[in-house]
Short mmCIF file of C-alpha atoms and ligand atoms in Angstrom, two decimals:
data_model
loop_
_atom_site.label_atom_id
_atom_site.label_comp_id
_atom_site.label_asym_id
_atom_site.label_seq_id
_atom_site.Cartn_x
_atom_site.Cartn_y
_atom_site.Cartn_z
CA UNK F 22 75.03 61.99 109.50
CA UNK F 23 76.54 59.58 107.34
CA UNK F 24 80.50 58.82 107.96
CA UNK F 25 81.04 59.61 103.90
CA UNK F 26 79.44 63.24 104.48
CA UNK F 27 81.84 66.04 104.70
CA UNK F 28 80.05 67.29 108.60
CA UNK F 29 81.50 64.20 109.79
CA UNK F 30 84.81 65.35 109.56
CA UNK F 31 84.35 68.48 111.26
CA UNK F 32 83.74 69.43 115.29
CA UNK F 33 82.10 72.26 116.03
CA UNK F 34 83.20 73.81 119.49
CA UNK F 35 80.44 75.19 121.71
CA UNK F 36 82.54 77.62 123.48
CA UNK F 37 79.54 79.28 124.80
CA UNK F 38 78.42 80.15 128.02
CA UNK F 39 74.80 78.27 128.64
CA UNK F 40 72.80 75.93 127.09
CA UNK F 41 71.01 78.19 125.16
CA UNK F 42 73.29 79.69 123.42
CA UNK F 43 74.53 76.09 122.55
CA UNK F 44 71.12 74.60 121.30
CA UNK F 45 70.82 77.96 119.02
CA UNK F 46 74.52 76.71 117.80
CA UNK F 47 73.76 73.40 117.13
CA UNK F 48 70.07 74.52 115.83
CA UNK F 49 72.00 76.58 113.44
CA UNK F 50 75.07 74.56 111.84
CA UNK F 51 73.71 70.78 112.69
CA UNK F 52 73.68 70.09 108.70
CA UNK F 53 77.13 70.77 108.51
CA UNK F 54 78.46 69.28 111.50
CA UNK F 55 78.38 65.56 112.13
CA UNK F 56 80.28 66.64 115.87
CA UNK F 57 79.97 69.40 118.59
CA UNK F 58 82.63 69.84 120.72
CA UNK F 59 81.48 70.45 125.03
CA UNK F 60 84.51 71.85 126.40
CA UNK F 61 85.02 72.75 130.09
CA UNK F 62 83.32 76.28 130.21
CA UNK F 63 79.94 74.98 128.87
CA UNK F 64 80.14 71.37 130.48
CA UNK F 65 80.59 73.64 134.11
CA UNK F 66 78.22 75.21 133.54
CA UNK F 67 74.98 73.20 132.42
CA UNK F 68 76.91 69.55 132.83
CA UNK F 69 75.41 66.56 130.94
CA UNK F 70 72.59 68.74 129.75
CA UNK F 71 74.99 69.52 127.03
CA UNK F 72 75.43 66.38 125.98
CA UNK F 73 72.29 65.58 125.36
CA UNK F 74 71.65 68.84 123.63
CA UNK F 75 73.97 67.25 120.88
CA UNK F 76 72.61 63.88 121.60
CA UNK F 77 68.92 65.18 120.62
CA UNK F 78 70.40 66.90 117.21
CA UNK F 79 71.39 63.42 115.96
CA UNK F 80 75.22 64.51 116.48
CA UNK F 81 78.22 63.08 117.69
CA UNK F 82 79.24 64.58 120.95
CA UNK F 83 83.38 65.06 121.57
CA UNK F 84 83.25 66.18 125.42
CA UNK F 85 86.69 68.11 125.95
CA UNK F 86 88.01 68.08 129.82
CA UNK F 87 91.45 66.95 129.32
CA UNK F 88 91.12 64.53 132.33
CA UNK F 89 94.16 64.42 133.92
CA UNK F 90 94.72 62.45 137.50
CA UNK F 91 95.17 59.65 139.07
CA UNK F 92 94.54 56.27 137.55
CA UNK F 93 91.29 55.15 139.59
CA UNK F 94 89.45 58.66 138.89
CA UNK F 95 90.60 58.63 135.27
CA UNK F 96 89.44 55.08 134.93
CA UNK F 97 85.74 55.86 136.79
CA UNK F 98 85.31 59.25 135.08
CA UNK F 99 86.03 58.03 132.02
CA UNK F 100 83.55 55.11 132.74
CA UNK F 101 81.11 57.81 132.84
CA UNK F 102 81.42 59.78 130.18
CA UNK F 103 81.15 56.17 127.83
CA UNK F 104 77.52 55.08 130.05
CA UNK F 105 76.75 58.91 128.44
CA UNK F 106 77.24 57.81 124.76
CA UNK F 107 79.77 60.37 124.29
CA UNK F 108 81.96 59.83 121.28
CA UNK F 109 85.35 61.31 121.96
CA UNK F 110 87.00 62.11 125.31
CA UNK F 111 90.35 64.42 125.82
CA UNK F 112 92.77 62.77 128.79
CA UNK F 113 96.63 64.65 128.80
CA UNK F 114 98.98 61.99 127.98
CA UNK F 115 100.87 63.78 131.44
CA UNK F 116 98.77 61.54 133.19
CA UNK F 117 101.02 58.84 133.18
CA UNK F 118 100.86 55.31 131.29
CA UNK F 119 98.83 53.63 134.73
CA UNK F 120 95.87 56.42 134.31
CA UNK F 121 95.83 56.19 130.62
CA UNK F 122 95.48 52.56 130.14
CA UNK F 123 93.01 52.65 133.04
CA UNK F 124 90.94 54.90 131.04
CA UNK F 125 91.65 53.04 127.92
CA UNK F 126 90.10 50.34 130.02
CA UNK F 127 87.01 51.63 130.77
CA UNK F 128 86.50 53.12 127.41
CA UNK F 129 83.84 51.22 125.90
CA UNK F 130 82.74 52.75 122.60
CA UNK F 131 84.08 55.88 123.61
CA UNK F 132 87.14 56.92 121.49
CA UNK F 133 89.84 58.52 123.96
CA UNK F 134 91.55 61.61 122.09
CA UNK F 135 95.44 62.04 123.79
CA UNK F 136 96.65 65.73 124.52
CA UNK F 137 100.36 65.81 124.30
CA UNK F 138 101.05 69.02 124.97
CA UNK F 139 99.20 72.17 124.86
CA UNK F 140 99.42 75.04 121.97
CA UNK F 141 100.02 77.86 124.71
CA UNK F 142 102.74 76.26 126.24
CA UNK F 143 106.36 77.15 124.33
CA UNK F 144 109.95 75.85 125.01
CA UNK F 145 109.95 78.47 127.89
CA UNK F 146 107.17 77.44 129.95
CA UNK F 147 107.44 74.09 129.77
CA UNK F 148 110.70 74.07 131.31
CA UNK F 149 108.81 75.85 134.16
CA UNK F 150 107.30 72.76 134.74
CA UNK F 151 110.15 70.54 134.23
CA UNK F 152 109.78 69.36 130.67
CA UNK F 153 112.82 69.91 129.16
CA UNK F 154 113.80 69.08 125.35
CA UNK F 155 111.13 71.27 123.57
CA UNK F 156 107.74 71.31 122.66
CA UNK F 157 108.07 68.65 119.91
CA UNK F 158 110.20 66.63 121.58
CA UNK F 159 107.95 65.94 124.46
CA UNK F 160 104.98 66.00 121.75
CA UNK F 161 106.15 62.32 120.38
CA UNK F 162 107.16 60.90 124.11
CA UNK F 163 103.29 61.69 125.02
CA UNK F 164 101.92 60.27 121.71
CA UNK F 165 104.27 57.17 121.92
CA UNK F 166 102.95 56.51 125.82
CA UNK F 167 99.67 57.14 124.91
CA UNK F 168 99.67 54.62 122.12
CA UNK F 169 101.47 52.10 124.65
CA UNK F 170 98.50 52.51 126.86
CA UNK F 171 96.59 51.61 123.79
CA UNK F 172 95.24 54.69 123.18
CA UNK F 173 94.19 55.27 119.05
CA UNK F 174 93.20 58.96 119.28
CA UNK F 175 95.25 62.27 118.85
CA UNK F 176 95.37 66.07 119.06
CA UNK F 177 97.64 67.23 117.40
CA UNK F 178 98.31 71.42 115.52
CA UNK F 179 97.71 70.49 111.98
CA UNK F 180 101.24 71.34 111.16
CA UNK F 181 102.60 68.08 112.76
CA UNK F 182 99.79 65.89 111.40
CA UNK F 183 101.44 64.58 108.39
CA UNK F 184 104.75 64.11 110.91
CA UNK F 185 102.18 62.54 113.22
CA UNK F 186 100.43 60.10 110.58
CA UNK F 187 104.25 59.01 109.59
CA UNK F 188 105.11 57.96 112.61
CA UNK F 189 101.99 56.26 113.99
CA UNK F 190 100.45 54.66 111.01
CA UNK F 191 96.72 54.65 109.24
CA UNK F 192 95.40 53.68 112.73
CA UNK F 193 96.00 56.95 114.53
CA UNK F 194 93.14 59.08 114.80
CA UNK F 195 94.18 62.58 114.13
CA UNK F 196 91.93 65.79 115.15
CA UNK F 197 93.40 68.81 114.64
CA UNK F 198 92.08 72.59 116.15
CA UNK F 199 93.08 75.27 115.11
CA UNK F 200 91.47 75.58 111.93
CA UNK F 201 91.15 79.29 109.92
CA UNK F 202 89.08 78.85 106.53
CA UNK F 203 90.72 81.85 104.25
CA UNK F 204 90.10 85.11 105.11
CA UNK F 205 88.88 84.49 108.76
CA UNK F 206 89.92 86.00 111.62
CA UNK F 207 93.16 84.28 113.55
CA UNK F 208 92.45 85.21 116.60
CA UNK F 209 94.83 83.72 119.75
CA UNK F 210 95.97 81.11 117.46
CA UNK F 211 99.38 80.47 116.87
CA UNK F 212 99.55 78.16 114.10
CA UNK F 213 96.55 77.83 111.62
CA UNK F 214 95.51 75.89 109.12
CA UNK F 215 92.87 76.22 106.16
CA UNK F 216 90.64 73.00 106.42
CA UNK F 217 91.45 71.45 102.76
CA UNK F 218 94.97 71.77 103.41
CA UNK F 219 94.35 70.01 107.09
CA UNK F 220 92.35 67.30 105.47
CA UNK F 221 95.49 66.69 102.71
CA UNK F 222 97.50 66.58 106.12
CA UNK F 223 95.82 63.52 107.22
CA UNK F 224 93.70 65.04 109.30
CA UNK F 225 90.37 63.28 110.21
CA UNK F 226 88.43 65.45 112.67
CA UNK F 227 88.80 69.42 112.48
CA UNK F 228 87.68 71.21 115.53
CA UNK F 229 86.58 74.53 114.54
CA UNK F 230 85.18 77.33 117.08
CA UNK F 231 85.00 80.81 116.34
CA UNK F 232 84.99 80.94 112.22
CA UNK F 233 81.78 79.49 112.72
CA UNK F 234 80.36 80.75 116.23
CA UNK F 235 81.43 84.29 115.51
CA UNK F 236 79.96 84.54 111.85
CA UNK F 237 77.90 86.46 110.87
CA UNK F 238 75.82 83.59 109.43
CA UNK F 239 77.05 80.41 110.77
CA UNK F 240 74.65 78.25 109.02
CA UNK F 241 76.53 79.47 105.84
CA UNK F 242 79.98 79.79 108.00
CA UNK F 243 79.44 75.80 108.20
CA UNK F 244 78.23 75.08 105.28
CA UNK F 245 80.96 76.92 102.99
CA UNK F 246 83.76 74.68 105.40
CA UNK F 247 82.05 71.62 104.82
CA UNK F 248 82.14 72.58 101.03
CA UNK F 249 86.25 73.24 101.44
CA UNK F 250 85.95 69.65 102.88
CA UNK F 251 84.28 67.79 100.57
CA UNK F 252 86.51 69.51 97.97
CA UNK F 253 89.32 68.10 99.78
CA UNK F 254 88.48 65.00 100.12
CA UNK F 255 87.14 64.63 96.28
CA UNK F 256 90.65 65.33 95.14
O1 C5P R 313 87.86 79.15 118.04
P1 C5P R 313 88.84 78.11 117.61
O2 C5P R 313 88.56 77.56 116.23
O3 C5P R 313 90.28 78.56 117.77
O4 C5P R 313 88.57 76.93 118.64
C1 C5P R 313 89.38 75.86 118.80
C2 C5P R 313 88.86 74.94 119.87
O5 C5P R 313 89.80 73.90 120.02
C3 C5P R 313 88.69 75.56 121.24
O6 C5P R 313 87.58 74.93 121.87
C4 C5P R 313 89.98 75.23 121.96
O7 C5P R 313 89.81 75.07 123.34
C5 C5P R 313 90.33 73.89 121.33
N1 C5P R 313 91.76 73.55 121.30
C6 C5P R 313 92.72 74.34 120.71
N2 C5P R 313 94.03 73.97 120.70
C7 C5P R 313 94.40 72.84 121.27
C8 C5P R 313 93.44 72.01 121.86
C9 C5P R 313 92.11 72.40 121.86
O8 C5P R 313 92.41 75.39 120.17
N3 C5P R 313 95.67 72.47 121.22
#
């Protein structure tokens, strides 16, 4: 798919449980969707068959495992995932500025995608763990050591993404989840966004699961969200 094509700005998350269910995904919206997202349930279950799976539909493949550890593992396992062609890789910024700029090291063509701090976690619970100051304060200290690291690419809620592209320039690399065309279903999601207005945001990749995987049709689900893309990006 061709980088001026609406699809390319969108990720498609194969939260599914086997590979089957994943190719019928991908069989289904792949004209839509320049990107399919392998997060941790399907990648533990059927591993780098996945990736290929995306690989043989002429998509981009954004694997999603958060690595977070110690700087040698980070650095080999990200190592890996680039020798697998994959396109974008989640590490937590909690890893520490060592781990991420080894993995920024062994990147290769890979584009590294920061987690700052997760949607599920409030004020509350991440004082549990000892992060103190609030979710958006410890938000910009991950983004700022991630960038320090050398690190382009960013998750952020599409409601700090035009914060997010202030402070860190044209550069940044914003993908934002969390995505709810109108009229679809919310679901455990906080804080949602329709894609045009993510897109006006700044936005550059939107990662969007169940409006499509739960449709009724999600060839059309896909195609109609591509459509509120291209609008966006006409205007
Ligand atoms: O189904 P839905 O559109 O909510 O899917 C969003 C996808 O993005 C899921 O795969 C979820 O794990 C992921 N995600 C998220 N919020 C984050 C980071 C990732 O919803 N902050």
């Amino acid at each position: 798919m061709d980088d001026n094509d609406p699809g390319s700005r969108i990720a498609l998350a194969l939260d599914v449980p086997d590979l089957d269910a994943a190719k019928r995904l991908i069989d289904q919206t792949h004209e839509s969707v320049g990107t399919f997202k392998v997060g941790l349930e399907l990648y533990t279950a059927v591993g780098p068959a996945a990736i290929e799976a995306v690989h043989t539909a002429g998509a981009k493949c954004f694997l999603d495992l958060k690595l977070h550890d110690i700087p040698a593992t980070m650095g080999r396992s990200v190592a890996r995932a680039a020798s697998m062609d994959v396109a974008y890789l989640t590490v937590h910024g909690a890893a520490g500025l060592d781990a991420l700029r080894q993995a920024s090291g062994e990147a290769g063509s890979t584009q590294l995608l920061a987690v700052t701090v997760l949607t599920s976690l409030d004020a509350g619970a991440l004082e549990q763990i000892g992060l103190c100051g609030g979710p958006r304060n410890a938000a910009d200290r991950l983004a700022k050591l991630a960038w320090d690291a050398g690190l382009r690419g960013f998750v952020t809620s599409a409601h700090e993404c035009a914060a997010l592209r202030d402070t860190l320039g044209e550069e940044a690399f914003l993908v934002t989840p969390g995505i709810r065309p109108t009229g679809s279903d919310v679901g455990d999601q906080k804080r949602v966004m329709r894609p045009a207005d993510a897109i006006e945001a700044g936005a550059d990749l939107l990662v969007v699961g169940r409006p499509i995987r739960d449709a009724d049709d999600p060839t059309q689900a896909a195609a109609e969200i591509a459509r509120q893309v291209e609008l966006a990006l006409s205007q």
